Amino acid sequence: MTRNSKEMRHVYRDFLKEANNTHKDLLVLEADLSSSMSTNSLAADFGKRYVNLGIMEAQMIGLAAGLSVKGFHPYVHTFGPFASRRVFDQLFISLGYARLKATIIGSDAGVTAEMNGGTHMPFEELGLIRLIPNTTLYEVSDDIQFEAVLKETLDLEGLSYIRTTRKSPKPVYKGHEDFKKGYISLRQGQDIVVVASGIMVAEASEVVDRLAEEGFKVGLIDLFRIKPLPDGLRDELKGKIIVTIENHNRIGGIGSAICELMGDDADTRVHRMGIDESFGQVGKVDYLLQYYGLSQSAISKKIRELIE
């Protein structure tokens, strides 16, 4: 892949600016992170439908619920830990229980929080959001996929949540892909399949490509819609050795979701790679992936152990 990816925050900003031309029910809510997410320039386009509440995340979700009652579609952004664990009760009751429409963007997913450190480094939000009934949950892997998912949320009912980084991810897609079914099979394998999400898709893809050069046939699936799990995924995984790889706690994320999906199939084995009983810390992405056992060398080692 040779193209340069667009920063995810610019994808979000440009999507809202364009969607505002045809969807006058959209609202943009921020909690003192408008410059970090590049949405500050949207105030001129949205007028009173753009609100920066300051550092009041719970109040932001409450406001989103009230405005949803009035027929608006709020797009709400803050860093992942503040979009999920800090406001979990408001998400669950004010939006989920009330069956109201809102799209939440939780940025700086997992180790991509980098220098913001442990308090800002979320390893748990997939598990939390999966617990809210009738929620649609995504983790996007690159800019092209993020734009497609954002467009999909325009027509979704209820609460949806998108887990993303803010900056430029490694590119995965070229722009001609169809993301409607909720997952993409990037490479076909025989007896072992890697299921990854978010930034781990590009990392796993590089490993799988190198293994293919050595004659190993390892499949790779980008599972970007984590709830509801896509139709057809169970049949694709049935009877396989599966390795799930996620920039998230091993509990509650895609590894847990796949175990729940395939738990009654005695011929399927699931091996989970993710954050294991750890909090976040300050560091660059490459260092953190190495520290938490999610580097390309760790992925390759795990797959080789299962193949050989």
PDB file of C-alpha atoms in Angstrom:
ATOM      1  CA  MET A   1       0.000   0.000   0.000  1.00  0.00           C
ATOM      2  CA  THR A   2       1.623   3.249  -1.128  1.00  0.00           C
ATOM      3  CA  ARG A   3      -1.024   5.909  -0.564  1.00  0.00           C
ATOM      4  CA  ASN A   4      -0.857   8.426   2.260  1.00  0.00           C
ATOM      5  CA  SER A   5      -3.749   8.163   4.681  1.00  0.00           C
ATOM      6  CA  LYS A   6      -5.772  11.138   5.814  1.00  0.00           C
ATOM      7  CA  GLU A   7      -5.839  12.044   9.483  1.00  0.00           C
ATOM      8  CA  MET A   8      -8.908  10.530  11.114  1.00  0.00           C
ATOM      9  CA  ARG A   9      -9.878  13.824  12.780  1.00  0.00           C
ATOM     10  CA  HIS A  10      -9.891  15.462   9.350  1.00  0.00           C
ATOM     11  CA  VAL A  11     -12.082  12.653   8.011  1.00  0.00           C
ATOM     12  CA  TYR A  12     -14.549  13.372  10.823  1.00  0.00           C
ATOM     13  CA  ARG A  13     -14.472  17.140  10.292  1.00  0.00           C
ATOM     14  CA  ASP A  14     -14.890  16.904   6.525  1.00  0.00           C
ATOM     15  CA  PHE A  15     -17.693  14.343   6.833  1.00  0.00           C
ATOM     16  CA  LEU A  16     -19.677  16.646   9.126  1.00  0.00           C
ATOM     17  CA  LYS A  17     -19.089  19.666   6.911  1.00  0.00           C
ATOM     18  CA  GLU A  18     -20.379  17.799   3.858  1.00  0.00           C
ATOM     19  CA  ALA A  19     -23.256  16.049   5.635  1.00  0.00           C
ATOM     20  CA  ASN A  20     -24.477  19.395   6.950  1.00  0.00           C
ATOM     21  CA  ASN A  21     -25.426  20.346   3.384  1.00  0.00           C
ATOM     22  CA  THR A  22     -28.147  17.681   3.267  1.00  0.00           C
ATOM     23  CA  HIS A  23     -28.849  16.789   6.920  1.00  0.00           C
ATOM     24  CA  LYS A  24     -29.921  19.865   8.838  1.00  0.00           C
ATOM     25  CA  ASP A  25     -30.794  17.717  11.860  1.00  0.00           C
ATOM     26  CA  LEU A  26     -27.110  17.173  12.668  1.00  0.00           C
ATOM     27  CA  LEU A  27     -25.575  18.585  15.829  1.00  0.00           C
ATOM     28  CA  VAL A  28     -21.890  18.642  16.758  1.00  0.00           C
ATOM     29  CA  LEU A  29     -20.975  18.392  20.445  1.00  0.00           C
ATOM     30  CA  GLU A  30     -17.460  18.645  21.881  1.00  0.00           C
ATOM     31  CA  ALA A  31     -16.055  18.624  25.424  1.00  0.00           C
ATOM     32  CA  ASP A  32     -13.079  21.003  25.198  1.00  0.00           C
ATOM     33  CA  LEU A  33     -11.357  18.945  22.472  1.00  0.00           C
ATOM     34  CA  SER A  34     -12.504  20.796  19.363  1.00  0.00           C
ATOM     35  CA  SER A  35      -8.974  21.849  18.402  1.00  0.00           C
ATOM     36  CA  SER A  36      -7.642  18.327  19.088  1.00  0.00           C
ATOM     37  CA  MET A  37     -10.280  16.876  16.760  1.00  0.00           C
ATOM     38  CA  SER A  38     -10.152  19.756  14.218  1.00  0.00           C
ATOM     39  CA  THR A  39     -13.878  20.429  14.591  1.00  0.00           C
ATOM     40  CA  ASN A  40     -13.420  24.012  15.795  1.00  0.00           C
ATOM     41  CA  SER A  41     -13.721  25.232  12.213  1.00  0.00           C
ATOM     42  CA  LEU A  42     -17.262  23.798  12.028  1.00  0.00           C
ATOM     43  CA  ALA A  43     -18.756  26.507  14.227  1.00  0.00           C
ATOM     44  CA  ALA A  44     -19.205  28.751  11.202  1.00  0.00           C
ATOM     45  CA  ASP A  45     -21.108  26.040   9.298  1.00  0.00           C
ATOM     46  CA  PHE A  46     -23.300  24.725  12.107  1.00  0.00           C
ATOM     47  CA  GLY A  47     -23.961  27.913  14.069  1.00  0.00           C
ATOM     48  CA  LYS A  48     -26.028  27.103  17.170  1.00  0.00           C
ATOM     49  CA  ARG A  49     -25.897  23.404  16.215  1.00  0.00           C
ATOM     50  CA  TYR A  50     -22.231  23.375  17.225  1.00  0.00           C
ATOM     51  CA  VAL A  51     -21.608  23.366  20.983  1.00  0.00           C
ATOM     52  CA  ASN A  52     -18.326  23.075  22.878  1.00  0.00           C
ATOM     53  CA  LEU A  53     -19.364  22.369  26.464  1.00  0.00           C
ATOM     54  CA  GLY A  54     -15.942  22.398  28.052  1.00  0.00           C
ATOM     55  CA  ILE A  55     -14.813  19.562  30.293  1.00  0.00           C
ATOM     56  CA  MET A  56     -18.331  18.336  31.106  1.00  0.00           C
ATOM     57  CA  GLU A  57     -18.676  14.970  29.379  1.00  0.00           C
ATOM     58  CA  ALA A  58     -21.663  13.682  31.370  1.00  0.00           C
ATOM     59  CA  GLN A  59     -23.551  16.900  30.716  1.00  0.00           C
ATOM     60  CA  MET A  60     -22.655  16.593  27.039  1.00  0.00           C
ATOM     61  CA  ILE A  61     -24.321  13.175  26.824  1.00  0.00           C
ATOM     62  CA  GLY A  62     -27.347  14.528  28.696  1.00  0.00           C
ATOM     63  CA  LEU A  63     -27.580  17.419  26.262  1.00  0.00           C
ATOM     64  CA  ALA A  64     -27.273  14.999  23.346  1.00  0.00           C
ATOM     65  CA  ALA A  65     -30.191  13.001  24.754  1.00  0.00           C
ATOM     66  CA  GLY A  66     -32.366  16.062  25.168  1.00  0.00           C
ATOM     67  CA  LEU A  67     -31.623  17.313  21.678  1.00  0.00           C
ATOM     68  CA  SER A  68     -32.283  13.831  20.275  1.00  0.00           C
ATOM     69  CA  VAL A  69     -35.725  13.937  21.891  1.00  0.00           C
ATOM     70  CA  LYS A  70     -36.329  17.129  19.899  1.00  0.00           C
ATOM     71  CA  GLY A  71     -35.503  15.345  16.637  1.00  0.00           C
ATOM     72  CA  PHE A  72     -31.831  16.174  16.194  1.00  0.00           C
ATOM     73  CA  HIS A  73     -29.022  13.696  15.471  1.00  0.00           C
ATOM     74  CA  PRO A  74     -26.089  14.548  17.743  1.00  0.00           C
ATOM     75  CA  TYR A  75     -22.518  13.660  16.747  1.00  0.00           C
ATOM     76  CA  VAL A  76     -20.583  13.653  19.999  1.00  0.00           C
ATOM     77  CA  HIS A  77     -16.797  13.473  20.363  1.00  0.00           C
ATOM     78  CA  THR A  78     -14.323  13.165  23.175  1.00  0.00           C
ATOM     79  CA  PHE A  79     -11.374  10.916  24.002  1.00  0.00           C
ATOM     80  CA  GLY A  80     -12.343   7.252  24.374  1.00  0.00           C
ATOM     81  CA  PRO A  81     -12.178   6.958  28.187  1.00  0.00           C
ATOM     82  CA  PHE A  82     -14.364  10.033  28.586  1.00  0.00           C
ATOM     83  CA  ALA A  83     -16.790   8.907  25.862  1.00  0.00           C
ATOM     84  CA  SER A  84     -17.306   5.541  27.561  1.00  0.00           C
ATOM     85  CA  ARG A  85     -16.319   4.821  31.167  1.00  0.00           C
ATOM     86  CA  ARG A  86     -16.739   8.393  32.485  1.00  0.00           C
ATOM     87  CA  VAL A  87     -20.236   8.714  31.013  1.00  0.00           C
ATOM     88  CA  PHE A  88     -21.360   5.090  31.039  1.00  0.00           C
ATOM     89  CA  ASP A  89     -24.524   5.695  33.080  1.00  0.00           C
ATOM     90  CA  GLN A  90     -25.586   8.569  30.819  1.00  0.00           C
ATOM     91  CA  LEU A  91     -24.937   6.447  27.711  1.00  0.00           C
ATOM     92  CA  PHE A  92     -26.834   3.510  29.184  1.00  0.00           C
ATOM     93  CA  ILE A  93     -29.860   5.367  30.591  1.00  0.00           C
ATOM     94  CA  SER A  94     -30.184   8.718  28.818  1.00  0.00           C
ATOM     95  CA  LEU A  95     -29.460   7.361  25.319  1.00  0.00           C
ATOM     96  CA  GLY A  96     -29.590   3.546  25.301  1.00  0.00           C
ATOM     97  CA  TYR A  97     -32.522   2.906  27.658  1.00  0.00           C
ATOM     98  CA  ALA A  98     -34.427   5.841  26.195  1.00  0.00           C
ATOM     99  CA  ARG A  99     -33.831   4.473  22.663  1.00  0.00           C
ATOM    100  CA  LEU A 100     -32.575   7.800  21.400  1.00  0.00           C
ATOM    101  CA  LYS A 101     -30.447   8.483  18.349  1.00  0.00           C
ATOM    102  CA  ALA A 102     -26.862   9.664  18.760  1.00  0.00           C
ATOM    103  CA  THR A 103     -23.445   8.865  17.319  1.00  0.00           C
ATOM    104  CA  ILE A 104     -20.515   8.873  19.745  1.00  0.00           C
ATOM    105  CA  ILE A 105     -16.922   9.175  18.528  1.00  0.00           C
ATOM    106  CA  GLY A 106     -14.375   7.875  21.040  1.00  0.00           C
ATOM    107  CA  SER A 107     -10.924   8.901  19.823  1.00  0.00           C
ATOM    108  CA  ASP A 108      -7.349   8.024  20.850  1.00  0.00           C
ATOM    109  CA  ALA A 109      -8.215   4.332  21.100  1.00  0.00           C
ATOM    110  CA  GLY A 110      -5.908   2.240  23.268  1.00  0.00           C
ATOM    111  CA  VAL A 111      -2.192   2.839  22.743  1.00  0.00           C
ATOM    112  CA  THR A 112      -2.835   5.596  20.192  1.00  0.00           C
ATOM    113  CA  ALA A 113      -3.353   7.942  23.184  1.00  0.00           C
ATOM    114  CA  GLU A 114       0.467   7.828  23.367  1.00  0.00           C
ATOM    115  CA  MET A 115       1.860  10.691  25.471  1.00  0.00           C
ATOM    116  CA  ASN A 116      -1.458  11.426  27.216  1.00  0.00           C
ATOM    117  CA  GLY A 117      -0.697   8.408  29.387  1.00  0.00           C
ATOM    118  CA  GLY A 118      -2.631   5.920  31.457  1.00  0.00           C
ATOM    119  CA  THR A 119      -5.607   8.048  32.496  1.00  0.00           C
ATOM    120  CA  HIS A 120      -6.338   8.836  28.834  1.00  0.00           C
ATOM    121  CA  MET A 121      -5.517   5.392  27.405  1.00  0.00           C
ATOM    122  CA  PRO A 122      -8.705   3.320  27.083  1.00  0.00           C
ATOM    123  CA  PHE A 123      -8.461  -0.460  26.958  1.00  0.00           C
ATOM    124  CA  GLU A 124     -12.035  -1.151  28.065  1.00  0.00           C
ATOM    125  CA  GLU A 125     -14.595   0.774  26.014  1.00  0.00           C
ATOM    126  CA  LEU A 126     -15.539  -2.029  23.612  1.00  0.00           C
ATOM    127  CA  GLY A 127     -16.530  -4.151  26.599  1.00  0.00           C
ATOM    128  CA  LEU A 128     -18.564  -1.328  28.118  1.00  0.00           C
ATOM    129  CA  ILE A 129     -20.434  -0.343  24.961  1.00  0.00           C
ATOM    130  CA  ARG A 130     -21.165  -3.982  24.076  1.00  0.00           C
ATOM    131  CA  LEU A 131     -23.157  -4.183  27.320  1.00  0.00           C
ATOM    132  CA  ILE A 132     -25.656  -1.529  26.208  1.00  0.00           C
ATOM    133  CA  PRO A 133     -28.610  -3.250  24.479  1.00  0.00           C
ATOM    134  CA  ASN A 134     -29.291  -2.527  20.813  1.00  0.00           C
ATOM    135  CA  THR A 135     -26.127  -0.479  20.323  1.00  0.00           C
ATOM    136  CA  THR A 136     -24.154  -0.418  17.071  1.00  0.00           C
ATOM    137  CA  LEU A 137     -20.422  -0.528  17.761  1.00  0.00           C
ATOM    138  CA  TYR A 138     -17.530  -0.011  15.334  1.00  0.00           C
ATOM    139  CA  GLU A 139     -13.763   0.132  15.486  1.00  0.00           C
ATOM    140  CA  VAL A 140     -12.320   1.561  12.281  1.00  0.00           C
ATOM    141  CA  SER A 141      -8.932   0.682  10.821  1.00  0.00           C
ATOM    142  CA  ASP A 142      -8.203   3.504   8.364  1.00  0.00           C
ATOM    143  CA  ASP A 143      -9.491   6.751   6.883  1.00  0.00           C
ATOM    144  CA  ILE A 144     -11.414   5.208   3.989  1.00  0.00           C
ATOM    145  CA  GLN A 145     -13.267   2.840   6.294  1.00  0.00           C
ATOM    146  CA  PHE A 146     -13.936   5.619   8.804  1.00  0.00           C
ATOM    147  CA  GLU A 147     -15.613   7.765   6.163  1.00  0.00           C
ATOM    148  CA  ALA A 148     -17.774   4.841   5.029  1.00  0.00           C
ATOM    149  CA  VAL A 149     -18.839   4.045   8.595  1.00  0.00           C
ATOM    150  CA  LEU A 150     -19.638   7.687   9.350  1.00  0.00           C
ATOM    151  CA  LYS A 151     -21.902   7.815   6.297  1.00  0.00           C
ATOM    152  CA  GLU A 152     -23.609   4.634   7.487  1.00  0.00           C
ATOM    153  CA  THR A 153     -24.405   6.208  10.843  1.00  0.00           C
ATOM    154  CA  LEU A 154     -26.503   8.904   9.175  1.00  0.00           C
ATOM    155  CA  ASP A 155     -29.274   6.355   8.681  1.00  0.00           C
ATOM    156  CA  LEU A 156     -28.825   4.325  11.862  1.00  0.00           C
ATOM    157  CA  GLU A 157     -31.409   4.455  14.613  1.00  0.00           C
ATOM    158  CA  GLY A 158     -30.483   4.363  18.281  1.00  0.00           C
ATOM    159  CA  LEU A 159     -27.051   4.697  19.833  1.00  0.00           C
ATOM    160  CA  SER A 160     -23.908   4.087  17.782  1.00  0.00           C
ATOM    161  CA  TYR A 161     -20.286   4.304  18.907  1.00  0.00           C
ATOM    162  CA  ILE A 162     -17.147   4.535  16.759  1.00  0.00           C
ATOM    163  CA  ARG A 163     -13.731   3.768  18.259  1.00  0.00           C
ATOM    164  CA  THR A 164     -10.889   5.460  16.383  1.00  0.00           C
ATOM    165  CA  THR A 165      -7.537   7.175  16.523  1.00  0.00           C
ATOM    166  CA  ARG A 166      -7.236  10.884  15.712  1.00  0.00           C
ATOM    167  CA  LYS A 167      -4.127  10.857  13.576  1.00  0.00           C
ATOM    168  CA  SER A 168      -3.076   9.129  10.350  1.00  0.00           C
ATOM    169  CA  PRO A 169      -3.268   5.338  10.565  1.00  0.00           C
ATOM    170  CA  LYS A 170      -1.424   2.938   8.319  1.00  0.00           C
ATOM    171  CA  PRO A 171      -3.591   2.624   5.175  1.00  0.00           C
ATOM    172  CA  VAL A 172      -5.483  -0.637   4.658  1.00  0.00           C
ATOM    173  CA  TYR A 173      -7.991   0.108   1.889  1.00  0.00           C
ATOM    174  CA  LYS A 174      -7.914   1.700  -1.550  1.00  0.00           C
ATOM    175  CA  GLY A 175     -11.435   3.142  -1.786  1.00  0.00           C
ATOM    176  CA  HIS A 176     -13.396   0.640  -3.865  1.00  0.00           C
ATOM    177  CA  GLU A 177     -14.381  -1.686  -0.993  1.00  0.00           C
ATOM    178  CA  ASP A 178     -17.937  -2.455   0.135  1.00  0.00           C
ATOM    179  CA  PHE A 179     -18.196  -2.160   3.913  1.00  0.00           C
ATOM    180  CA  LYS A 180     -21.900  -2.908   4.241  1.00  0.00           C
ATOM    181  CA  LYS A 181     -21.622  -6.429   5.706  1.00  0.00           C
ATOM    182  CA  GLY A 182     -19.602  -5.333   8.748  1.00  0.00           C
ATOM    183  CA  TYR A 183     -16.346  -7.184   8.104  1.00  0.00           C
ATOM    184  CA  ILE A 184     -13.825  -7.534   5.315  1.00  0.00           C
ATOM    185  CA  SER A 185     -11.905 -10.705   4.426  1.00  0.00           C
ATOM    186  CA  LEU A 186      -8.522  -9.275   3.463  1.00  0.00           C
ATOM    187  CA  ARG A 187      -6.850 -12.628   2.878  1.00  0.00           C
ATOM    188  CA  GLN A 188      -8.163 -16.185   2.635  1.00  0.00           C
ATOM    189  CA  GLY A 189      -6.559 -18.877   4.777  1.00  0.00           C
ATOM    190  CA  GLN A 190      -7.019 -22.597   5.187  1.00  0.00           C
ATOM    191  CA  ASP A 191      -6.894 -23.665   8.822  1.00  0.00           C
ATOM    192  CA  ILE A 192      -5.974 -20.481  10.679  1.00  0.00           C
ATOM    193  CA  VAL A 193      -7.650 -17.071  10.533  1.00  0.00           C
ATOM    194  CA  VAL A 194      -6.585 -13.825  12.190  1.00  0.00           C
ATOM    195  CA  VAL A 195      -9.453 -11.560  13.262  1.00  0.00           C
ATOM    196  CA  ALA A 196      -8.309  -8.017  14.029  1.00  0.00           C
ATOM    197  CA  SER A 197      -9.766  -4.551  14.474  1.00  0.00           C
ATOM    198  CA  GLY A 198      -8.580  -0.956  14.464  1.00  0.00           C
ATOM    199  CA  ILE A 199      -4.848  -0.281  14.185  1.00  0.00           C
ATOM    200  CA  MET A 200      -4.102  -3.996  14.596  1.00  0.00           C
ATOM    201  CA  VAL A 201      -5.494  -4.749  11.125  1.00  0.00           C
ATOM    202  CA  ALA A 202      -2.544  -3.079   9.384  1.00  0.00           C
ATOM    203  CA  GLU A 203      -0.065  -4.649  11.811  1.00  0.00           C
ATOM    204  CA  ALA A 204      -1.536  -8.131  11.279  1.00  0.00           C
ATOM    205  CA  SER A 205      -1.708  -7.599   7.519  1.00  0.00           C
ATOM    206  CA  GLU A 206       2.031  -7.015   7.284  1.00  0.00           C
ATOM    207  CA  VAL A 207       2.691 -10.180   9.306  1.00  0.00           C
ATOM    208  CA  VAL A 208       0.304 -12.287   7.224  1.00  0.00           C
ATOM    209  CA  ASP A 209       1.868 -10.997   3.995  1.00  0.00           C
ATOM    210  CA  ARG A 210       5.340 -12.030   5.148  1.00  0.00           C
ATOM    211  CA  LEU A 211       4.090 -15.448   6.211  1.00  0.00           C
ATOM    212  CA  ALA A 212       2.484 -15.876   2.786  1.00  0.00           C
ATOM    213  CA  GLU A 213       5.890 -15.348   1.191  1.00  0.00           C
ATOM    214  CA  GLU A 214       7.081 -18.342   3.223  1.00  0.00           C
ATOM    215  CA  GLY A 215       4.184 -20.474   2.032  1.00  0.00           C
ATOM    216  CA  PHE A 216       1.886 -20.158   5.052  1.00  0.00           C
ATOM    217  CA  LYS A 217      -1.781 -19.593   4.174  1.00  0.00           C
ATOM    218  CA  VAL A 218      -3.152 -17.455   6.975  1.00  0.00           C
ATOM    219  CA  GLY A 219      -6.496 -15.725   6.618  1.00  0.00           C
ATOM    220  CA  LEU A 220      -7.156 -12.183   7.822  1.00  0.00           C
ATOM    221  CA  ILE A 221     -10.494 -10.593   8.693  1.00  0.00           C
ATOM    222  CA  ASP A 222     -11.026  -6.955   9.609  1.00  0.00           C
ATOM    223  CA  LEU A 223     -13.947  -7.083  12.059  1.00  0.00           C
ATOM    224  CA  PHE A 224     -14.940  -3.431  12.188  1.00  0.00           C
ATOM    225  CA  ARG A 225     -18.599  -3.813  13.228  1.00  0.00           C
ATOM    226  CA  ILE A 226     -18.323  -5.465  16.590  1.00  0.00           C
ATOM    227  CA  LYS A 227     -21.996  -5.168  17.540  1.00  0.00           C
ATOM    228  CA  PRO A 228     -24.167  -6.539  16.181  1.00  0.00           C
ATOM    229  CA  LEU A 229     -21.742  -9.147  14.885  1.00  0.00           C
ATOM    230  CA  PRO A 230     -22.111  -9.471  11.113  1.00  0.00           C
ATOM    231  CA  ASP A 231     -24.214 -12.162   9.476  1.00  0.00           C
ATOM    232  CA  GLY A 232     -22.041 -14.778   7.833  1.00  0.00           C
ATOM    233  CA  LEU A 233     -19.099 -14.355  10.188  1.00  0.00           C
ATOM    234  CA  ARG A 234     -19.870 -17.538  12.116  1.00  0.00           C
ATOM    235  CA  ASP A 235     -19.919 -19.641   8.945  1.00  0.00           C
ATOM    236  CA  GLU A 236     -16.627 -18.121   7.803  1.00  0.00           C
ATOM    237  CA  LEU A 237     -14.928 -18.984  11.107  1.00  0.00           C
ATOM    238  CA  LYS A 238     -16.501 -22.372  11.790  1.00  0.00           C
ATOM    239  CA  GLY A 239     -13.951 -25.142  12.295  1.00  0.00           C
ATOM    240  CA  LYS A 240     -10.936 -22.811  12.099  1.00  0.00           C
ATOM    241  CA  ILE A 241      -8.095 -21.946  14.427  1.00  0.00           C
ATOM    242  CA  ILE A 242      -8.716 -18.267  15.191  1.00  0.00           C
ATOM    243  CA  VAL A 243      -6.340 -15.644  16.553  1.00  0.00           C
ATOM    244  CA  THR A 244      -8.002 -12.407  17.651  1.00  0.00           C
ATOM    245  CA  ILE A 245      -5.757  -9.330  17.883  1.00  0.00           C
ATOM    246  CA  GLU A 246      -6.916  -6.086  19.457  1.00  0.00           C
ATOM    247  CA  ASN A 247      -5.613  -2.815  20.870  1.00  0.00           C
ATOM    248  CA  HIS A 248      -7.934  -3.410  23.837  1.00  0.00           C
ATOM    249  CA  ASN A 249      -8.280  -5.507  26.945  1.00  0.00           C
ATOM    250  CA  ARG A 250      -8.508  -9.235  26.216  1.00  0.00           C
ATOM    251  CA  ILE A 251     -11.729  -9.106  28.253  1.00  0.00           C
ATOM    252  CA  GLY A 252     -14.793  -7.636  26.592  1.00  0.00           C
ATOM    253  CA  GLY A 253     -13.488  -6.838  23.108  1.00  0.00           C
ATOM    254  CA  ILE A 254     -13.417  -8.758  19.842  1.00  0.00           C
ATOM    255  CA  GLY A 255     -11.760 -11.777  21.448  1.00  0.00           C
ATOM    256  CA  SER A 256     -14.635 -12.100  23.878  1.00  0.00           C
ATOM    257  CA  ALA A 257     -17.175 -11.484  21.124  1.00  0.00           C
ATOM    258  CA  ILE A 258     -15.701 -14.238  18.933  1.00  0.00           C
ATOM    259  CA  CYS A 259     -15.572 -16.661  21.884  1.00  0.00           C
ATOM    260  CA  GLU A 260     -19.258 -15.973  22.542  1.00  0.00           C
ATOM    261  CA  LEU A 261     -20.086 -16.439  18.873  1.00  0.00           C
ATOM    262  CA  MET A 262     -18.177 -19.687  18.436  1.00  0.00           C
ATOM    263  CA  GLY A 263     -18.427 -21.101  21.956  1.00  0.00           C
ATOM    264  CA  ASP A 264     -20.722 -24.013  21.063  1.00  0.00           C
ATOM    265  CA  ASP A 265     -18.599 -25.152  18.105  1.00  0.00           C
ATOM    266  CA  ALA A 266     -16.245 -27.847  19.384  1.00  0.00           C
ATOM    267  CA  ASP A 267     -14.181 -27.739  16.169  1.00  0.00           C
ATOM    268  CA  THR A 268     -13.256 -24.052  16.539  1.00  0.00           C
ATOM    269  CA  ARG A 269     -10.384 -22.824  18.715  1.00  0.00           C
ATOM    270  CA  VAL A 270      -9.927 -19.172  19.668  1.00  0.00           C
ATOM    271  CA  HIS A 271      -6.630 -17.653  20.853  1.00  0.00           C
ATOM    272  CA  ARG A 272      -6.830 -14.060  22.069  1.00  0.00           C
ATOM    273  CA  MET A 273      -4.117 -11.409  21.845  1.00  0.00           C
ATOM    274  CA  GLY A 274      -4.760  -8.114  23.619  1.00  0.00           C
ATOM    275  CA  ILE A 275      -3.973  -6.091  26.726  1.00  0.00           C
ATOM    276  CA  ASP A 276      -3.641  -8.444  29.684  1.00  0.00           C
ATOM    277  CA  GLU A 277      -4.383  -7.083  33.189  1.00  0.00           C
ATOM    278  CA  SER A 278      -2.666  -3.755  32.545  1.00  0.00           C
ATOM    279  CA  PHE A 279      -3.407  -0.054  32.650  1.00  0.00           C
ATOM    280  CA  GLY A 280      -2.136   2.425  30.078  1.00  0.00           C
ATOM    281  CA  GLN A 281       1.082   4.420  30.279  1.00  0.00           C
ATOM    282  CA  VAL A 282       3.037   7.149  28.497  1.00  0.00           C
ATOM    283  CA  GLY A 283       4.807   6.011  25.334  1.00  0.00           C
ATOM    284  CA  LYS A 284       4.863   5.996  21.550  1.00  0.00           C
ATOM    285  CA  VAL A 285       2.716   3.464  19.707  1.00  0.00           C
ATOM    286  CA  ASP A 286       5.576   1.211  18.590  1.00  0.00           C
ATOM    287  CA  TYR A 287       6.983   1.008  22.114  1.00  0.00           C
ATOM    288  CA  LEU A 288       3.565   0.330  23.631  1.00  0.00           C
ATOM    289  CA  LEU A 289       2.724  -2.412  21.130  1.00  0.00           C
ATOM    290  CA  GLN A 290       6.016  -4.064  22.020  1.00  0.00           C
ATOM    291  CA  TYR A 291       5.412  -3.643  25.756  1.00  0.00           C
ATOM    292  CA  TYR A 292       1.917  -5.112  25.659  1.00  0.00           C
ATOM    293  CA  GLY A 293       2.833  -8.074  23.452  1.00  0.00           C
ATOM    294  CA  LEU A 294       1.127  -6.782  20.316  1.00  0.00           C
ATOM    295  CA  SER A 295       4.142  -6.086  18.102  1.00  0.00           C
ATOM    296  CA  GLN A 296       4.461  -7.668  14.687  1.00  0.00           C
ATOM    297  CA  SER A 297       7.113 -10.031  16.049  1.00  0.00           C
ATOM    298  CA  ALA A 298       4.758 -11.143  18.828  1.00  0.00           C
ATOM    299  CA  ILE A 299       1.939 -11.693  16.324  1.00  0.00           C
ATOM    300  CA  SER A 300       4.211 -13.684  14.027  1.00  0.00           C
ATOM    301  CA  LYS A 301       5.473 -15.792  16.928  1.00  0.00           C
ATOM    302  CA  LYS A 302       1.928 -16.620  18.041  1.00  0.00           C
ATOM    303  CA  ILE A 303       0.793 -17.638  14.558  1.00  0.00           C
ATOM    304  CA  ARG A 304       3.896 -19.739  13.982  1.00  0.00           C
ATOM    305  CA  GLU A 305       3.316 -21.569  17.264  1.00  0.00           C
ATOM    306  CA  LEU A 306      -0.169 -22.522  16.131  1.00  0.00           C
ATOM    307  CA  ILE A 307       0.838 -23.495  12.573  1.00  0.00           C
ATOM    308  CA  GLU A 308       4.012 -25.395  13.360  1.00  0.00           C
TER     309      GLU A 308
END
